[in-house]
Amino acid sequence: MESYRQYMESFQSVSDPIIDDMENYASEHHVPIMDRLGIDTFISLLRIQQPKRILEIGSAIGYSAIRIADRLPEATIVTIERDAERYKKAVEYIIQKEFQERIFIIEADALELTSNEHLEVEFDALFIDAAKGQYKRFFEKYAPFVKTGGIIYCDNMFMHGAVLIEDAKLPKRNRTMIRNLKEFTKWILLNPEYETSLLPVGDGILIAVKK
Ligand code: SAH
Ligand code: MG
């Protein structure tokens, strides 16, 4: 064993054929779903928090939403995805798992969505896991839908290590995205309206409690 990560991964086993299928699909089609350690830790945090209503930005094929629904039987999840093919795949998996009554997926660009019946009641938790260069915009648009005392979680705060690369050495194509993500990180960590911390698990999970 070379790292705690490898050690922890050595205990993981597959228990559900549909989840297994989703993981294989994601790996074959390069869909960036949360890794096992990240999602397991995130689910544990949610189990401590016990949110009843969760809003997710970036469903992809529905992996995180389904994993959460599996482990939080009381929770309802509203999730937004703009990519038509991933949306379709997510719907298929939600039906296979019979979660149609608990996971409501909206096919839309979250930054353009104006109104939706599923957004009319406040949320206990918001999970931002869509375009990494837009986190501040997602946050500003959707944090008002979260109750006081509710929690905003964000995935990929480390951008697979890219946040460690010196600005000048960043590849041009994702320089703006990384800059935006770092600016968002600084902004939220210093924001007095939230109690925020960064958890170095998975690809970095941000936890911001709304005061
Ligand atoms: N939460 C998923 C992974 C999401 S990957 C999981 O862990 O299982 C990020 C997804 O966000 C991609 O599928 C991408 O199409 C979507 N996305 C990016 N920007 C978006 C936007 N503005 N509105 C809606 N979806 C967006
Ligand atoms: Mg992610």
Short mmCIF file of C-alpha atoms and ligand atoms in Angstrom, two decimals:
data_model
loop_
_atom_site.label_atom_id
_atom_site.label_comp_id
_atom_site.label_asym_id
_atom_site.label_seq_id
_atom_site.Cartn_x
_atom_site.Cartn_y
_atom_site.Cartn_z
CA MET A 1 0.00 0.00 0.00
CA GLU A 2 1.31 3.39 -0.91
CA SER A 3 -1.38 5.67 0.39
CA TYR A 4 -4.36 5.85 2.72
CA ARG A 5 -6.43 6.18 -0.41
CA GLN A 6 -5.29 2.78 -1.71
CA TYR A 7 -5.78 1.28 1.73
CA MET A 8 -9.36 2.61 1.89
CA GLU A 9 -10.11 1.51 -1.65
CA SER A 10 -9.01 -2.03 -0.83
CA PHE A 11 -12.15 -2.47 1.29
CA GLN A 12 -14.62 -1.44 -1.35
CA SER A 13 -16.92 -3.98 -2.85
CA VAL A 14 -19.76 -3.78 -5.32
CA SER A 15 -23.18 -4.57 -3.96
CA ASP A 16 -25.71 -3.38 -6.52
CA PRO A 17 -25.67 -4.44 -10.19
CA ILE A 18 -27.28 -1.17 -11.37
CA ILE A 19 -24.69 0.96 -9.53
CA ASP A 20 -22.02 -1.30 -10.96
CA ASP A 21 -23.46 -0.79 -14.44
CA MET A 22 -23.49 3.01 -13.96
CA GLU A 23 -19.85 3.01 -12.89
CA ASN A 24 -18.90 0.97 -15.96
CA TYR A 25 -20.93 3.20 -18.26
CA ALA A 26 -19.30 6.32 -16.76
CA SER A 27 -15.84 4.90 -17.20
CA GLU A 28 -16.48 3.80 -20.80
CA HIS A 29 -18.09 7.08 -21.83
CA HIS A 30 -15.83 9.38 -19.79
CA VAL A 31 -18.61 10.72 -17.60
CA PRO A 32 -16.99 12.43 -14.58
CA ILE A 33 -19.06 10.91 -11.75
CA MET A 34 -17.80 11.18 -8.16
CA ASP A 35 -15.30 8.52 -7.16
CA ARG A 36 -16.20 5.93 -4.53
CA LEU A 37 -14.32 7.53 -1.65
CA GLY A 38 -15.75 10.95 -2.46
CA ILE A 39 -19.35 9.81 -2.79
CA ASP A 40 -19.17 7.55 0.30
CA THR A 41 -17.84 10.42 2.42
CA PHE A 42 -20.40 12.80 0.97
CA ILE A 43 -23.22 10.33 1.76
CA SER A 44 -21.95 10.05 5.34
CA LEU A 45 -22.08 13.83 5.68
CA LEU A 46 -25.63 13.83 4.34
CA ARG A 47 -26.59 11.06 6.75
CA ILE A 48 -25.40 13.25 9.60
CA GLN A 49 -27.23 16.27 8.22
CA GLN A 50 -30.44 14.33 7.34
CA PRO A 51 -31.68 16.68 4.59
CA LYS A 52 -35.21 16.06 3.37
CA ARG A 53 -34.87 18.09 0.18
CA ILE A 54 -31.66 18.15 -1.86
CA LEU A 55 -30.97 20.18 -5.01
CA GLU A 56 -28.18 18.97 -7.27
CA ILE A 57 -26.66 20.98 -10.13
CA GLY A 58 -25.07 18.55 -12.62
CA SER A 59 -26.76 15.13 -12.58
CA ALA A 60 -24.73 13.57 -15.41
CA ILE A 61 -26.14 10.00 -15.60
CA GLY A 62 -27.76 10.24 -12.16
CA TYR A 63 -25.04 8.37 -10.28
CA SER A 64 -24.65 10.66 -7.26
CA ALA A 65 -28.42 11.27 -7.03
CA ILE A 66 -29.14 7.52 -7.08
CA ARG A 67 -26.39 6.70 -4.58
CA ILE A 68 -27.77 9.36 -2.24
CA ALA A 69 -31.39 8.24 -2.69
CA ASP A 70 -30.30 4.66 -1.88
CA ARG A 71 -28.81 5.68 1.47
CA LEU A 72 -31.19 8.47 2.49
CA PRO A 73 -34.63 6.91 2.19
CA GLU A 74 -36.39 10.04 3.49
CA ALA A 75 -34.80 12.40 0.99
CA THR A 76 -36.17 13.85 -2.22
CA ILE A 77 -33.65 15.02 -4.82
CA VAL A 78 -34.19 17.59 -7.54
CA THR A 79 -31.35 17.48 -10.06
CA ILE A 80 -30.52 19.54 -13.15
CA GLU A 81 -28.61 18.36 -16.25
CA ARG A 82 -28.12 20.19 -19.54
CA ASP A 83 -26.60 17.41 -21.66
CA ALA A 84 -29.39 15.60 -23.54
CA GLU A 85 -27.65 12.23 -23.76
CA ARG A 86 -26.65 12.14 -20.09
CA TYR A 87 -30.13 13.29 -19.09
CA LYS A 88 -31.65 10.41 -21.06
CA LYS A 89 -29.31 7.91 -19.45
CA ALA A 90 -30.10 9.31 -15.99
CA VAL A 91 -33.83 8.91 -16.61
CA GLU A 92 -33.27 5.27 -17.61
CA TYR A 93 -31.32 4.53 -14.43
CA ILE A 94 -33.83 6.37 -12.21
CA ILE A 95 -36.60 4.18 -13.67
CA GLN A 96 -34.52 1.00 -13.27
CA LYS A 97 -34.02 1.85 -9.59
CA GLU A 98 -37.71 2.85 -9.24
CA PHE A 99 -36.79 6.25 -7.85
CA GLN A 100 -39.23 8.28 -9.98
CA GLU A 101 -41.09 9.44 -6.85
CA ARG A 102 -37.93 10.70 -5.14
CA ILE A 103 -35.58 11.92 -7.86
CA PHE A 104 -36.88 14.69 -10.12
CA ILE A 105 -34.55 15.41 -12.99
CA ILE A 106 -34.84 18.61 -15.00
CA GLU A 107 -33.26 18.85 -18.44
CA ALA A 108 -31.96 22.42 -18.58
CA ASP A 109 -28.96 24.68 -18.35
CA ALA A 110 -29.04 25.54 -14.65
CA LEU A 111 -27.86 29.08 -15.37
CA GLU A 112 -30.71 29.71 -17.78
CA LEU A 113 -33.54 27.98 -15.94
CA THR A 114 -36.11 30.58 -14.95
CA SER A 115 -38.75 28.67 -13.04
CA ASN A 116 -39.72 25.11 -12.26
CA GLU A 117 -42.39 23.58 -10.03
CA HIS A 118 -39.74 21.48 -8.26
CA LEU A 119 -37.90 24.60 -7.11
CA GLU A 120 -40.87 26.11 -5.31
CA VAL A 121 -40.13 24.65 -1.85
CA GLU A 122 -36.84 25.48 -0.04
CA PHE A 123 -33.99 22.96 0.15
CA ASP A 124 -31.97 21.66 3.10
CA ALA A 125 -28.95 20.92 0.93
CA LEU A 126 -27.54 22.13 -2.38
CA PHE A 127 -24.90 20.10 -4.22
CA ILE A 128 -22.96 21.91 -6.93
CA ASP A 129 -21.16 19.54 -9.31
CA ALA A 130 -21.49 21.13 -12.78
CA ALA A 131 -19.14 23.36 -14.88
CA LYS A 132 -16.20 24.13 -12.57
CA GLY A 133 -15.61 27.63 -13.93
CA GLN A 134 -19.16 28.66 -13.05
CA TYR A 135 -19.38 27.68 -9.37
CA LYS A 136 -19.82 31.24 -8.17
CA ARG A 137 -22.69 31.77 -10.59
CA PHE A 138 -24.39 28.49 -9.56
CA PHE A 139 -23.86 29.41 -5.93
CA GLU A 140 -25.28 32.91 -6.30
CA LYS A 141 -28.27 31.67 -8.24
CA TYR A 142 -29.17 28.63 -6.12
CA ALA A 143 -27.97 29.36 -2.55
CA PRO A 144 -31.08 31.54 -2.01
CA PHE A 145 -33.15 28.34 -2.44
CA VAL A 146 -31.43 26.87 0.66
CA LYS A 147 -32.85 27.34 4.15
CA THR A 148 -30.92 29.11 6.91
CA GLY A 149 -28.90 26.36 8.61
CA GLY A 150 -28.89 24.40 5.35
CA ILE A 151 -25.69 23.27 3.67
CA ILE A 152 -24.15 23.90 0.27
CA TYR A 153 -21.70 21.21 -0.86
CA CYS A 154 -19.42 21.55 -3.90
CA ASP A 155 -17.44 18.79 -5.59
CA ASN A 156 -14.11 18.94 -7.48
CA MET A 157 -12.65 21.81 -5.50
CA PHE A 158 -9.17 20.50 -6.37
CA MET A 159 -9.93 19.95 -10.06
CA HIS A 160 -7.89 16.71 -10.08
CA GLY A 161 -4.79 18.56 -8.90
CA ALA A 162 -4.99 21.48 -11.35
CA VAL A 163 -5.45 23.97 -8.49
CA LEU A 164 -1.87 23.19 -7.40
CA ILE A 165 -0.39 24.23 -10.74
CA GLU A 166 1.11 27.71 -10.94
CA ASP A 167 -1.14 30.04 -12.92
CA ALA A 168 1.39 30.73 -15.72
CA LYS A 169 1.91 27.00 -16.25
CA LEU A 170 -1.76 26.17 -16.65
CA PRO A 171 -2.81 25.01 -20.10
CA LYS A 172 -4.54 27.92 -21.87
CA ARG A 173 -7.73 25.97 -22.53
CA ASN A 174 -8.63 25.59 -18.85
CA ARG A 175 -6.81 28.56 -17.34
CA THR A 176 -9.97 30.64 -16.92
CA MET A 177 -11.85 27.72 -15.40
CA ILE A 178 -9.16 27.10 -12.76
CA ARG A 179 -8.85 30.83 -12.01
CA ASN A 180 -12.59 31.05 -11.54
CA LEU A 181 -12.64 28.01 -9.27
CA LYS A 182 -9.85 29.44 -7.10
CA GLU A 183 -11.56 32.83 -6.93
CA PHE A 184 -14.78 31.14 -5.90
CA THR A 185 -12.91 29.13 -3.22
CA LYS A 186 -11.40 32.28 -1.73
CA TRP A 187 -14.69 34.15 -1.94
CA ILE A 188 -16.71 31.48 -0.15
CA LEU A 189 -14.06 30.73 2.50
CA LEU A 190 -14.03 34.44 3.43
CA ASN A 191 -17.78 34.95 3.13
CA PRO A 192 -19.17 35.85 6.58
CA GLU A 193 -22.62 34.57 5.67
CA TYR A 194 -21.37 30.97 5.53
CA GLU A 195 -19.39 28.72 7.84
CA THR A 196 -17.15 27.03 5.30
CA SER A 197 -14.54 24.31 5.22
CA LEU A 198 -12.81 22.26 2.59
CA LEU A 199 -12.58 18.50 2.97
CA PRO A 200 -9.59 16.88 1.17
CA VAL A 201 -11.44 13.71 0.21
CA GLY A 202 -12.22 12.52 -3.31
CA ASP A 203 -11.49 15.56 -5.49
CA GLY A 204 -12.06 18.04 -2.66
CA ILE A 205 -15.50 18.66 -1.18
CA LEU A 206 -16.52 22.11 0.02
CA ILE A 207 -18.99 22.37 2.87
CA ALA A 208 -20.67 25.75 3.43
CA VAL A 209 -23.25 26.06 6.19
CA LYS A 210 -25.66 28.92 5.62
CA LYS A 211 -25.81 31.11 8.73
N1 SAH B 1 -23.00 14.70 -9.98
C1 SAH B 1 -22.64 13.68 -10.96
C2 SAH B 1 -21.55 14.13 -11.89
C3 SAH B 1 -21.82 15.42 -12.61
S1 SAH B 1 -20.63 15.74 -13.89
C4 SAH B 1 -22.14 12.43 -10.23
O1 SAH B 1 -21.21 12.56 -9.41
O2 SAH B 1 -22.66 11.37 -10.47
C5 SAH B 1 -21.06 17.37 -14.29
C6 SAH B 1 -22.32 17.51 -15.13
O3 SAH B 1 -22.74 18.85 -15.08
C7 SAH B 1 -22.11 17.17 -16.61
O4 SAH B 1 -22.94 16.10 -16.97
C8 SAH B 1 -22.51 18.46 -17.33
O5 SAH B 1 -23.23 18.24 -18.53
C9 SAH B 1 -23.37 19.16 -16.30
N2 SAH B 1 -23.41 20.63 -16.42
C10 SAH B 1 -22.37 21.45 -16.60
N3 SAH B 1 -22.80 22.73 -16.63
C11 SAH B 1 -24.14 22.70 -16.47
C12 SAH B 1 -25.16 23.68 -16.43
N4 SAH B 1 -24.88 24.98 -16.59
N5 SAH B 1 -26.44 23.30 -16.24
C13 SAH B 1 -26.74 21.98 -16.10
N6 SAH B 1 -25.81 21.00 -16.13
C14 SAH B 1 -24.54 21.35 -16.31
MG MG B 2 -17.80 15.99 -9.51
#
